[in-house]
Amino acid sequence: MIKQIRVHSRPNIPGALKLTMLENHSRPPLTKSLFLCIEDHPLSELLKALMREWGYHQTENPEEQSLLVISEGLPQPSGFQQVLTFHTSPSRNRQRLQIPLTIENLYLALESYFHREPRKHLRINIDWPIRVTVRDQQFLTHAVTVADCGIRFISPIDLDRREEMQILIEREDETYNLHAEVVYSIVGKEIGRGDKIEVAVVCTPQSKEVRDSLRSRIIDNYLARVRPVLGSNLFAEALRQLNSTSMSQTVTTARPVL
């Protein structure tokens, strides 16, 4: 049975969230350099694959601007000014992440080291078909980026900031009917993407059910992308180091995630 998830409340966008989404499209390219020193081999390989998906460069030599990601208890190489430690005991220190890890916490922790205005929501570059209803008309298009709180998509028309719309996303087992508000609308040539118009919207407020569902789907897609890189056995071993709260059963099966 298709599950219908709807949000009908009028968006009320926090200023910080609007600013972060607005800045994301114009961020200059960064060299996000990491040095991994992880004791558990399956986890190390999983992290390498995920970090490539997120645009990080793995360096073989200590560099001043590199971030050292290291397992607790291992000898720390010299030359690093920034360190993120994996450990097994609870901590509120942003320089420490507890194992088993959550994909979301890892993503957000890495963001905080490389951006003055770090993203506060997990997102993925993905080509999902969507239906947009705005100005009493509908059009079919596709998403460029999906987060648990917003979407960036290609639009045939330029839209005004704060303009409201409905966005329908139909996946294999769920349908999301989201009320959204425009954060920015920009012609792609201004950011090196041809003449296409890109629109970013925020979908708020959302129920916990909607946000958790989208976040779980994003995580599943990331894991589905890196699973072939590791192979089934190594991938299964690496999953033991992850907190499965936000993952669905599909990540441990051969069925593709959509």
mmCIF file of C-alpha atoms in Angstrom:
data_model
loop_
_atom_site.group_PDB
_atom_site.id
_atom_site.type_symbol
_atom_site.label_atom_id
_atom_site.label_comp_id
_atom_site.label_asym_id
_atom_site.label_seq_id
_atom_site.Cartn_x
_atom_site.Cartn_y
_atom_site.Cartn_z
ATOM 1 C CA MET A 1 0.000 0.000 0.000
ATOM 2 C CA ILE A 2 1.262 3.481 -0.882
ATOM 3 C CA LYS A 3 1.830 5.513 2.243
ATOM 4 C CA GLN A 4 0.643 9.117 2.057
ATOM 5 C CA ILE A 5 2.648 11.664 4.048
ATOM 6 C CA ARG A 6 1.313 15.206 3.993
ATOM 7 C CA VAL A 7 2.347 18.515 5.474
ATOM 8 C CA HIS A 8 -0.183 21.312 5.140
ATOM 9 C CA SER A 9 1.020 23.880 7.690
ATOM 10 C CA ARG A 10 2.218 27.272 6.481
ATOM 11 C CA PRO A 11 6.029 27.446 6.476
ATOM 12 C CA ASN A 12 7.738 29.587 9.100
ATOM 13 C CA ILE A 13 11.403 29.608 8.099
ATOM 14 C CA PRO A 14 14.033 30.351 10.752
ATOM 15 C CA GLY A 15 16.449 33.075 9.629
ATOM 16 C CA ALA A 16 19.544 30.924 10.131
ATOM 17 C CA LEU A 17 18.108 28.121 7.977
ATOM 18 C CA LYS A 18 17.224 30.538 5.167
ATOM 19 C CA LEU A 19 20.733 31.998 5.249
ATOM 20 C CA THR A 20 22.403 28.598 5.167
ATOM 21 C CA MET A 21 20.333 27.370 2.212
ATOM 22 C CA LEU A 22 20.862 30.640 0.354
ATOM 23 C CA GLU A 23 24.625 30.480 0.725
ATOM 24 C CA ASN A 24 24.963 26.818 -0.268
ATOM 25 C CA HIS A 25 24.481 27.399 -4.006
ATOM 26 C CA SER A 26 27.274 29.968 -4.221
ATOM 27 C CA ARG A 27 29.921 28.375 -2.022
ATOM 28 C CA PRO A 28 33.399 28.546 -3.583
ATOM 29 C CA PRO A 29 35.062 25.181 -4.235
ATOM 30 C CA LEU A 30 36.921 23.943 -1.186
ATOM 31 C CA THR A 31 39.712 21.434 -0.811
ATOM 32 C CA LYS A 32 38.212 19.411 2.001
ATOM 33 C CA SER A 33 41.224 17.351 2.979
ATOM 34 C CA LEU A 34 41.134 14.448 5.451
ATOM 35 C CA PHE A 35 43.683 12.053 6.891
ATOM 36 C CA LEU A 36 42.064 8.819 8.117
ATOM 37 C CA CYS A 37 43.641 6.807 10.899
ATOM 38 C CA ILE A 38 40.937 4.274 11.787
ATOM 39 C CA GLU A 39 41.746 1.027 13.604
ATOM 40 C CA ASP A 40 38.777 -0.979 12.304
ATOM 41 C CA HIS A 41 39.451 -1.864 8.648
ATOM 42 C CA PRO A 42 35.805 -2.341 7.475
ATOM 43 C CA LEU A 43 34.810 0.956 9.101
ATOM 44 C CA SER A 44 37.821 2.695 7.547
ATOM 45 C CA GLU A 45 36.846 1.498 4.062
ATOM 46 C CA LEU A 46 33.231 2.554 4.592
ATOM 47 C CA LEU A 47 34.335 6.019 5.732
ATOM 48 C CA LYS A 48 36.591 6.413 2.706
ATOM 49 C CA ALA A 49 33.724 5.586 0.355
ATOM 50 C CA LEU A 50 31.245 7.875 2.140
ATOM 51 C CA MET A 51 33.698 10.766 2.271
ATOM 52 C CA ARG A 52 34.300 10.490 -1.459
ATOM 53 C CA GLU A 53 30.523 10.769 -1.920
ATOM 54 C CA TRP A 54 30.609 13.938 0.201
ATOM 55 C CA GLY A 55 33.451 15.525 -1.782
ATOM 56 C CA TYR A 56 36.303 15.055 0.665
ATOM 57 C CA HIS A 57 39.889 14.466 -0.434
ATOM 58 C CA GLN A 58 41.903 11.871 1.474
ATOM 59 C CA THR A 59 45.496 12.913 1.825
ATOM 60 C CA GLU A 60 48.438 10.650 2.577
ATOM 61 C CA ASN A 61 50.504 13.344 4.278
ATOM 62 C CA PRO A 62 49.824 15.698 7.201
ATOM 63 C CA GLU A 63 48.814 19.142 5.970
ATOM 64 C CA GLU A 64 48.038 22.256 7.968
ATOM 65 C CA GLN A 65 44.488 22.516 6.586
ATOM 66 C CA SER A 66 43.733 18.783 6.805
ATOM 67 C CA LEU A 67 41.467 17.203 9.377
ATOM 68 C CA LEU A 68 42.781 14.135 11.185
ATOM 69 C CA VAL A 69 40.052 11.523 11.756
ATOM 70 C CA ILE A 70 41.395 8.973 14.223
ATOM 71 C CA SER A 71 40.308 6.111 16.449
ATOM 72 C CA GLU A 72 40.696 6.702 20.174
ATOM 73 C CA GLY A 73 43.850 5.113 21.577
ATOM 74 C CA LEU A 74 45.913 5.196 18.375
ATOM 75 C CA PRO A 75 49.120 7.265 18.375
ATOM 76 C CA GLN A 76 48.343 10.663 16.870
ATOM 77 C CA PRO A 77 50.511 11.761 13.916
ATOM 78 C CA SER A 78 52.030 15.209 14.258
ATOM 79 C CA GLY A 79 51.275 18.148 11.992
ATOM 80 C CA PHE A 80 47.481 18.336 12.363
ATOM 81 C CA GLN A 81 45.745 21.344 13.868
ATOM 82 C CA GLN A 82 42.252 19.808 13.698
ATOM 83 C CA VAL A 83 41.337 16.383 15.036
ATOM 84 C CA LEU A 84 38.089 14.379 15.098
ATOM 85 C CA THR A 85 38.267 11.323 17.373
ATOM 86 C CA PHE A 86 36.089 8.204 17.287
ATOM 87 C CA HIS A 87 35.512 6.718 20.727
ATOM 88 C CA THR A 88 33.190 4.314 22.525
ATOM 89 C CA SER A 89 32.131 6.457 25.500
ATOM 90 C CA PRO A 90 29.483 9.236 25.393
ATOM 91 C CA SER A 91 30.716 12.807 24.933
ATOM 92 C CA ARG A 92 29.273 16.201 24.015
ATOM 93 C CA ASN A 93 32.598 17.420 22.671
ATOM 94 C CA ARG A 94 32.201 18.218 18.953
ATOM 95 C CA GLN A 95 35.728 16.888 18.389
ATOM 96 C CA ARG A 96 34.632 13.404 19.466
ATOM 97 C CA LEU A 97 32.131 11.035 17.837
ATOM 98 C CA GLN A 98 30.796 7.960 19.569
ATOM 99 C CA ILE A 99 30.862 4.510 17.977
ATOM 100 C CA PRO A 100 28.498 3.100 16.801
ATOM 101 C CA LEU A 101 28.283 6.105 14.504
ATOM 102 C CA THR A 102 25.246 7.634 12.880
ATOM 103 C CA ILE A 103 25.682 8.764 9.268
ATOM 104 C CA GLU A 104 23.983 12.063 10.051
ATOM 105 C CA ASN A 105 26.245 12.920 12.994
ATOM 106 C CA LEU A 106 29.332 12.092 10.948
ATOM 107 C CA TYR A 107 28.168 14.254 8.044
ATOM 108 C CA LEU A 108 27.374 17.223 10.295
ATOM 109 C CA ALA A 109 30.592 16.882 12.298
ATOM 110 C CA LEU A 110 32.698 17.026 9.124
ATOM 111 C CA GLU A 111 30.685 20.007 7.842
ATOM 112 C CA SER A 112 31.506 21.997 10.981
ATOM 113 C CA TYR A 113 35.253 21.787 10.301
ATOM 114 C CA PHE A 114 35.191 23.103 6.744
ATOM 115 C CA HIS A 115 32.428 25.729 6.562
ATOM 116 C CA ARG A 116 31.871 28.935 8.473
ATOM 117 C CA GLU A 117 28.136 28.343 7.968
ATOM 118 C CA PRO A 118 27.969 24.535 8.054
ATOM 119 C CA ARG A 119 24.945 22.718 6.704
ATOM 120 C CA LYS A 120 22.707 21.609 9.515
ATOM 121 C CA HIS A 121 20.781 18.930 7.628
ATOM 122 C CA LEU A 122 21.861 15.783 5.824
ATOM 123 C CA ARG A 123 21.384 16.057 2.059
ATOM 124 C CA ILE A 124 22.141 14.122 -1.102
ATOM 125 C CA ASN A 125 22.576 14.960 -4.777
ATOM 126 C CA ILE A 126 19.939 12.824 -6.436
ATOM 127 C CA ASP A 127 17.743 12.893 -9.545
ATOM 128 C CA TRP A 128 14.204 12.248 -8.299
ATOM 129 C CA PRO A 129 11.162 13.118 -10.450
ATOM 130 C CA ILE A 130 8.852 15.556 -8.671
ATOM 131 C CA ARG A 131 5.577 17.343 -9.422
ATOM 132 C CA VAL A 132 5.370 21.032 -8.468
ATOM 133 C CA THR A 133 2.100 22.951 -8.074
ATOM 134 C CA VAL A 134 2.586 26.721 -8.022
ATOM 135 C CA ARG A 135 0.681 29.755 -9.408
ATOM 136 C CA ASP A 136 -2.323 27.530 -10.140
ATOM 137 C CA GLN A 137 -0.310 25.398 -12.524
ATOM 138 C CA GLN A 138 1.597 22.114 -12.356
ATOM 139 C CA PHE A 139 4.835 20.952 -13.942
ATOM 140 C CA LEU A 140 6.947 17.819 -13.806
ATOM 141 C CA THR A 141 10.641 18.260 -13.149
ATOM 142 C CA HIS A 142 13.408 16.620 -11.155
ATOM 143 C CA ALA A 143 15.261 17.274 -7.938
ATOM 144 C CA VAL A 144 18.947 18.167 -7.889
ATOM 145 C CA THR A 145 19.434 17.910 -4.133
ATOM 146 C CA VAL A 146 17.159 16.517 -1.424
ATOM 147 C CA ALA A 147 17.510 17.196 2.301
ATOM 148 C CA ASP A 148 15.267 16.213 5.167
ATOM 149 C CA CYS A 149 14.024 19.814 5.311
ATOM 150 C CA GLY A 150 14.205 21.106 1.732
ATOM 151 C CA ILE A 151 14.730 20.458 -1.972
ATOM 152 C CA ARG A 152 16.627 22.046 -4.839
ATOM 153 C CA PHE A 153 15.119 21.410 -8.263
ATOM 154 C CA ILE A 154 15.145 22.491 -11.903
ATOM 155 C CA SER A 155 12.268 24.841 -12.765
ATOM 156 C CA PRO A 156 10.893 25.944 -16.148
ATOM 157 C CA ILE A 157 9.953 29.308 -14.605
ATOM 158 C CA ASP A 158 11.653 31.809 -12.336
ATOM 159 C CA LEU A 159 10.004 31.945 -8.918
ATOM 160 C CA ASP A 160 9.914 34.687 -6.315
ATOM 161 C CA ARG A 161 11.465 34.375 -2.897
ATOM 162 C CA ARG A 162 8.937 33.192 -0.273
ATOM 163 C CA GLU A 163 6.556 32.016 -3.006
ATOM 164 C CA GLU A 164 4.600 28.984 -1.793
ATOM 165 C CA MET A 165 3.954 25.691 -3.553
ATOM 166 C CA GLN A 166 3.136 22.023 -3.148
ATOM 167 C CA ILE A 167 5.721 19.400 -4.099
ATOM 168 C CA LEU A 168 4.777 15.790 -4.727
ATOM 169 C CA ILE A 169 7.509 13.141 -4.488
ATOM 170 C CA GLU A 170 6.495 9.588 -5.311
ATOM 171 C CA ARG A 171 8.906 6.804 -4.450
ATOM 172 C CA GLU A 172 8.431 3.070 -4.623
ATOM 173 C CA ASP A 173 6.843 2.714 -1.187
ATOM 174 C CA GLU A 174 6.014 6.266 -0.059
ATOM 175 C CA THR A 175 4.448 9.457 -1.328
ATOM 176 C CA TYR A 176 5.487 12.816 0.102
ATOM 177 C CA ASN A 177 3.132 15.766 -0.381
ATOM 178 C CA LEU A 178 5.117 18.733 0.915
ATOM 179 C CA HIS A 179 4.201 22.366 1.422
ATOM 180 C CA ALA A 180 7.250 24.485 0.550
ATOM 181 C CA GLU A 181 8.471 28.072 0.298
ATOM 182 C CA VAL A 182 11.117 29.454 -2.070
ATOM 183 C CA VAL A 183 14.462 30.426 -0.539
ATOM 184 C CA TYR A 184 16.119 31.362 -3.828
ATOM 185 C CA SER A 185 15.638 31.035 -7.576
ATOM 186 C CA ILE A 186 18.726 31.435 -9.726
ATOM 187 C CA VAL A 187 19.645 30.992 -13.401
ATOM 188 C CA GLY A 188 22.181 28.206 -13.689
ATOM 189 C CA LYS A 189 24.653 30.195 -15.782
ATOM 190 C CA GLU A 190 25.301 32.365 -12.730
ATOM 191 C CA ILE A 191 26.750 29.310 -10.993
ATOM 192 C CA GLY A 192 28.179 27.569 -14.055
ATOM 193 C CA ARG A 193 25.208 25.323 -14.859
ATOM 194 C CA GLY A 194 23.928 26.591 -18.187
ATOM 195 C CA ASP A 195 20.566 28.269 -18.698
ATOM 196 C CA LYS A 196 18.575 26.078 -16.319
ATOM 197 C CA ILE A 197 16.745 27.754 -13.460
ATOM 198 C CA GLU A 198 17.485 26.201 -10.079
ATOM 199 C CA VAL A 199 15.049 26.756 -7.228
ATOM 200 C CA ALA A 200 15.727 25.955 -3.584
ATOM 201 C CA VAL A 201 12.805 25.543 -1.227
ATOM 202 C CA VAL A 202 12.392 24.773 2.436
ATOM 203 C CA CYS A 203 9.602 22.484 3.623
ATOM 204 C CA THR A 204 8.623 23.575 7.120
ATOM 205 C CA PRO A 205 7.204 22.890 9.528
ATOM 206 C CA GLN A 206 7.451 19.143 9.116
ATOM 207 C CA SER A 207 6.225 16.351 11.286
ATOM 208 C CA LYS A 208 8.881 14.137 12.845
ATOM 209 C CA GLU A 209 7.499 11.301 10.708
ATOM 210 C CA VAL A 210 8.217 13.150 7.465
ATOM 211 C CA ARG A 211 11.680 14.315 8.442
ATOM 212 C CA ASP A 212 12.723 10.917 9.791
ATOM 213 C CA SER A 213 11.406 9.213 6.654
ATOM 214 C CA LEU A 214 13.321 11.502 4.299
ATOM 215 C CA ARG A 215 16.479 11.272 6.408
ATOM 216 C CA SER A 216 16.298 7.477 6.440
ATOM 217 C CA ARG A 217 15.847 7.425 2.661
ATOM 218 C CA ILE A 218 18.868 9.704 2.163
ATOM 219 C CA ILE A 219 21.025 7.495 4.413
ATOM 220 C CA ASP A 220 19.871 4.342 2.627
ATOM 221 C CA ASN A 221 20.794 5.860 -0.736
ATOM 222 C CA TYR A 222 24.274 6.783 0.465
ATOM 223 C CA LEU A 223 24.842 3.284 1.802
ATOM 224 C CA ALA A 224 23.483 1.739 -1.394
ATOM 225 C CA ARG A 225 26.040 3.760 -3.375
ATOM 226 C CA VAL A 226 29.031 2.641 -1.307
ATOM 227 C CA ARG A 227 28.012 -1.009 -0.841
ATOM 228 C CA PRO A 228 29.342 -2.141 -4.277
ATOM 229 C CA VAL A 229 32.633 -0.359 -3.546
ATOM 230 C CA LEU A 230 33.211 -2.410 -0.392
ATOM 231 C CA GLY A 231 31.664 -5.701 -1.475
ATOM 232 C CA SER A 232 28.928 -7.463 0.480
ATOM 233 C CA ASN A 233 31.112 -9.055 3.189
ATOM 234 C CA LEU A 234 33.153 -5.979 4.055
ATOM 235 C CA PHE A 235 30.020 -3.821 3.903
ATOM 236 C CA ALA A 236 28.198 -6.121 6.362
ATOM 237 C CA GLU A 237 31.118 -5.935 8.780
ATOM 238 C CA ALA A 238 31.259 -2.147 8.519
ATOM 239 C CA LEU A 239 27.533 -1.833 9.299
ATOM 240 C CA ARG A 240 28.226 -3.207 12.782
ATOM 241 C CA GLN A 241 30.024 0.053 13.573
ATOM 242 C CA LEU A 242 26.977 2.135 12.601
ATOM 243 C CA ASN A 243 23.933 3.028 14.647
ATOM 244 C CA SER A 244 21.041 1.480 12.699
ATOM 245 C CA THR A 245 18.348 3.790 14.140
ATOM 246 C CA SER A 246 18.042 5.854 10.938
ATOM 247 C CA MET A 247 18.596 2.978 8.506
ATOM 248 C CA SER A 248 15.977 0.734 6.940
ATOM 249 C CA GLN A 249 16.306 -2.981 6.297
ATOM 250 C CA THR A 250 17.014 -2.340 2.609
ATOM 251 C CA VAL A 251 20.661 -1.471 3.281
ATOM 252 C CA THR A 252 21.431 -5.058 4.240
ATOM 253 C CA THR A 253 19.712 -6.579 1.215
ATOM 254 C CA ALA A 254 20.533 -6.693 -2.455
ATOM 255 C CA ARG A 255 17.389 -4.734 -3.374
ATOM 256 C CA PRO A 256 18.314 -1.275 -4.743
ATOM 257 C CA VAL A 257 17.288 1.782 -2.748
ATOM 258 C CA LEU A 258 15.224 4.392 -4.610
#
